[in-house]
Amino acid sequence: MKRLFLLTSAALASLVLTSAAQAENTIAFIPGVGGDAYYGSVQCGIEAAAKKRGAKVETQAPKSFDPAAQIPILEAMIAKKPNAIVIAPTDGKALFGPLKKAADQGIKIVLVDTTLEDSSIAASEVSSDNIEAGRVAGQELLKLLKGKKGSVITVNLSPGVSTTDDREKGFAEVIKAAGLTYLGQQYSNNSVQKADQIISATLLSNPDLEGIFSTAAFNTEGAVAALRAAKKTKDVAIVGFNANPPGIDELKKGLVAAQVVLKPYDEGKSAGEQALNALEGKTVEKKLSTGSTVATRDNLNDPAVAKYVYSFTCPVE
C-alpha cells in the first residue's frame, strides 16, 4: 500500500509538473501589419487555441507591411525567448535569416497566412489555398462582366509576398483563358493612395477598363476611391479580397461587387494548435490549408458567410 501511495504521489507530481510546463508556454505572434482586421481574426484564433491549453500569447505588429518594419520586431521577440513564434512573413527571403536564428535557438516556428521561399525551418505552415482563391475571384469577375471583353487589371501588394502572388496567379489563369485583355498587375505596397493612383492612371490609359481584381483590403479601398473620383463605380466591377470592416461597407453600398473571404480565425486557431503540438511533442501537421468563400451584397447576412467577416472582436467559444 505504501509503495502504491508513493507511485500515485509521483504520478500526481509528474502531472502537476507537466501541466505547469504547458502553462508556461508562450507564443509570440507577429502579424504582417497592425490595424488590419484580417490579422485581428488570426490573433483571435491563436488566443483561443492557447487559452484552451493554458498557454500565453504576446502580439506585436509592424506599422507597415514591410520586412524593414517587421524584422526589428521579430528580433526583439526572439530576445524575449518565447517557446514558439507564429508569424506572417512580409517577405519570403528577407525573413528567413532571423527566423532561422530563432529556430536554431530551439524556438518553434509556425508560418501563418504567408510563407518563406525555404520553409524547412518551420514546424508547420497554415494558410489558405491562395491560387484556388484567385481562381474563384476570376470566375466571380467573369460572371459580373457577363460576356464583356474589355480590359482587366490586378492591384497587388508587393513582389515576393507569397499569398498575394498566388492569388494573382490563379486570377490571371482564369482571365487569360476567357480571352479578356489582361493588363497584368501593378503594386501598391499596401498603400491606399498608391492603389488609387494606379487605377486613376489606368482609367486614362485604358478607357475600356471593365474589371479590377484587388488582392488585399487596402488596394480595394484605393480602387474604390479612384472609381468614385472618375464617376465610374457603376461601369467597372471590383472583386476584392478580405472582408475587413471597410470592405463589408463597400459591399453594402454597392461599391465593390464581391469580396473573396478567407477564414483567418480558422488559420490562427490551427497555427496556435500546431505550435503547441510542436512544444508538447504531439503530432504536427507540416502544411494545413483553409478554404475561402465569396461575399456579395445578396449573401452577406447568410450565417455561412457572416461568420467569416474579419474583426478585432473575438468570438466566444
JSON list of N, CA and C in Angstrom, two decimals, residues 7 43 99 136 147 153 168 172 185-186 200 253 263 290 297:
[
{"chain": "A", "resi": 7, "resn": "LEU", "atom": "N", "xyz": [3.89, 5.65, -5.61]},
{"chain": "A", "resi": 7, "resn": "LEU", "atom": "CA", "xyz": [3.76, 5.71, -7.06]},
{"chain": "A", "resi": 7, "resn": "LEU", "atom": "C", "xyz": [2.69, 6.70, -7.48]},
{"chain": "A", "resi": 43, "resn": "GLN", "atom": "N", "xyz": [-5.28, 36.56, -34.83]},
{"chain": "A", "resi": 43, "resn": "GLN", "atom": "CA", "xyz": [-4.88, 36.65, -33.43]},
{"chain": "A", "resi": 43, "resn": "GLN", "atom": "C", "xyz": [-5.94, 36.02, -32.52]},
{"chain": "A", "resi": 99, "resn": "LEU", "atom": "N", "xyz": [14.45, 34.20, -38.76]},
{"chain": "A", "resi": 99, "resn": "LEU", "atom": "CA", "xyz": [13.66, 33.06, -38.29]},
{"chain": "A", "resi": 99, "resn": "LEU", "atom": "C", "xyz": [14.53, 31.82, -38.10]},
{"chain": "A", "resi": 136, "resn": "VAL", "atom": "N", "xyz": [-11.15, 31.57, -57.93]},
{"chain": "A", "resi": 136, "resn": "VAL", "atom": "CA", "xyz": [-12.52, 31.90, -57.52]},
{"chain": "A", "resi": 136, "resn": "VAL", "atom": "C", "xyz": [-12.83, 33.36, -57.83]},
{"chain": "A", "resi": 147, "resn": "GLY", "atom": "N", "xyz": [-19.92, 38.43, -70.30]},
{"chain": "A", "resi": 147, "resn": "GLY", "atom": "CA", "xyz": [-19.53, 38.35, -71.70]},
{"chain": "A", "resi": 147, "resn": "GLY", "atom": "C", "xyz": [-18.80, 39.56, -72.24]},
{"chain": "A", "resi": 153, "resn": "ILE", "atom": "N", "xyz": [-7.44, 44.55, -64.78]},
{"chain": "A", "resi": 153, "resn": "ILE", "atom": "CA", "xyz": [-6.15, 44.78, -64.11]},
{"chain": "A", "resi": 153, "resn": "ILE", "atom": "C", "xyz": [-6.19, 44.21, -62.70]},
{"chain": "A", "resi": 168, "resn": "GLU", "atom": "N", "xyz": [-2.83, 36.29, -57.51]},
{"chain": "A", "resi": 168, "resn": "GLU", "atom": "CA", "xyz": [-2.74, 36.85, -58.86]},
{"chain": "A", "resi": 168, "resn": "GLU", "atom": "C", "xyz": [-2.54, 35.74, -59.89]},
{"chain": "A", "resi": 172, "resn": "ALA", "atom": "N", "xyz": [-5.14, 35.39, -62.88]},
{"chain": "A", "resi": 172, "resn": "ALA", "atom": "CA", "xyz": [-4.66, 35.58, -64.26]},
{"chain": "A", "resi": 172, "resn": "ALA", "atom": "C", "xyz": [-4.95, 34.36, -65.12]},
{"chain": "A", "resi": 185, "resn": "GLN", "atom": "N", "xyz": [-0.45, 43.08, -63.51]},
{"chain": "A", "resi": 185, "resn": "GLN", "atom": "CA", "xyz": [-0.56, 43.55, -62.14]},
{"chain": "A", "resi": 185, "resn": "GLN", "atom": "C", "xyz": [0.35, 44.75, -61.90]},
{"chain": "A", "resi": 186, "resn": "GLN", "atom": "N", "xyz": [-0.10, 45.63, -61.02]},
{"chain": "A", "resi": 186, "resn": "GLN", "atom": "CA", "xyz": [0.73, 46.72, -60.53]},
{"chain": "A", "resi": 186, "resn": "GLN", "atom": "C", "xyz": [0.70, 46.68, -59.01]},
{"chain": "A", "resi": 200, "resn": "SER", "atom": "N", "xyz": [-6.51, 55.27, -61.16]},
{"chain": "A", "resi": 200, "resn": "SER", "atom": "CA", "xyz": [-6.77, 56.55, -61.84]},
{"chain": "A", "resi": 200, "resn": "SER", "atom": "C", "xyz": [-5.99, 56.63, -63.15]},
{"chain": "A", "resi": 253, "resn": "LYS", "atom": "N", "xyz": [-22.71, 49.13, -49.85]},
{"chain": "A", "resi": 253, "resn": "LYS", "atom": "CA", "xyz": [-23.00, 50.32, -50.65]},
{"chain": "A", "resi": 253, "resn": "LYS", "atom": "C", "xyz": [-22.97, 50.05, -52.15]},
{"chain": "A", "resi": 263, "resn": "LYS", "atom": "N", "xyz": [-10.56, 32.58, -44.23]},
{"chain": "A", "resi": 263, "resn": "LYS", "atom": "CA", "xyz": [-11.00, 32.14, -42.90]},
{"chain": "A", "resi": 263, "resn": "LYS", "atom": "C", "xyz": [-9.87, 32.33, -41.89]},
{"chain": "A", "resi": 290, "resn": "THR", "atom": "N", "xyz": [-6.74, 26.31, -45.34]},
{"chain": "A", "resi": 290, "resn": "THR", "atom": "CA", "xyz": [-8.14, 26.63, -45.09]},
{"chain": "A", "resi": 290, "resn": "THR", "atom": "C", "xyz": [-8.76, 27.14, -46.38]},
{"chain": "A", "resi": 297, "resn": "ARG", "atom": "N", "xyz": [-23.37, 41.48, -51.77]},
{"chain": "A", "resi": 297, "resn": "ARG", "atom": "CA", "xyz": [-24.39, 42.20, -51.03]},
{"chain": "A", "resi": 297, "resn": "ARG", "atom": "C", "xyz": [-25.60, 41.30, -50.77]}
]
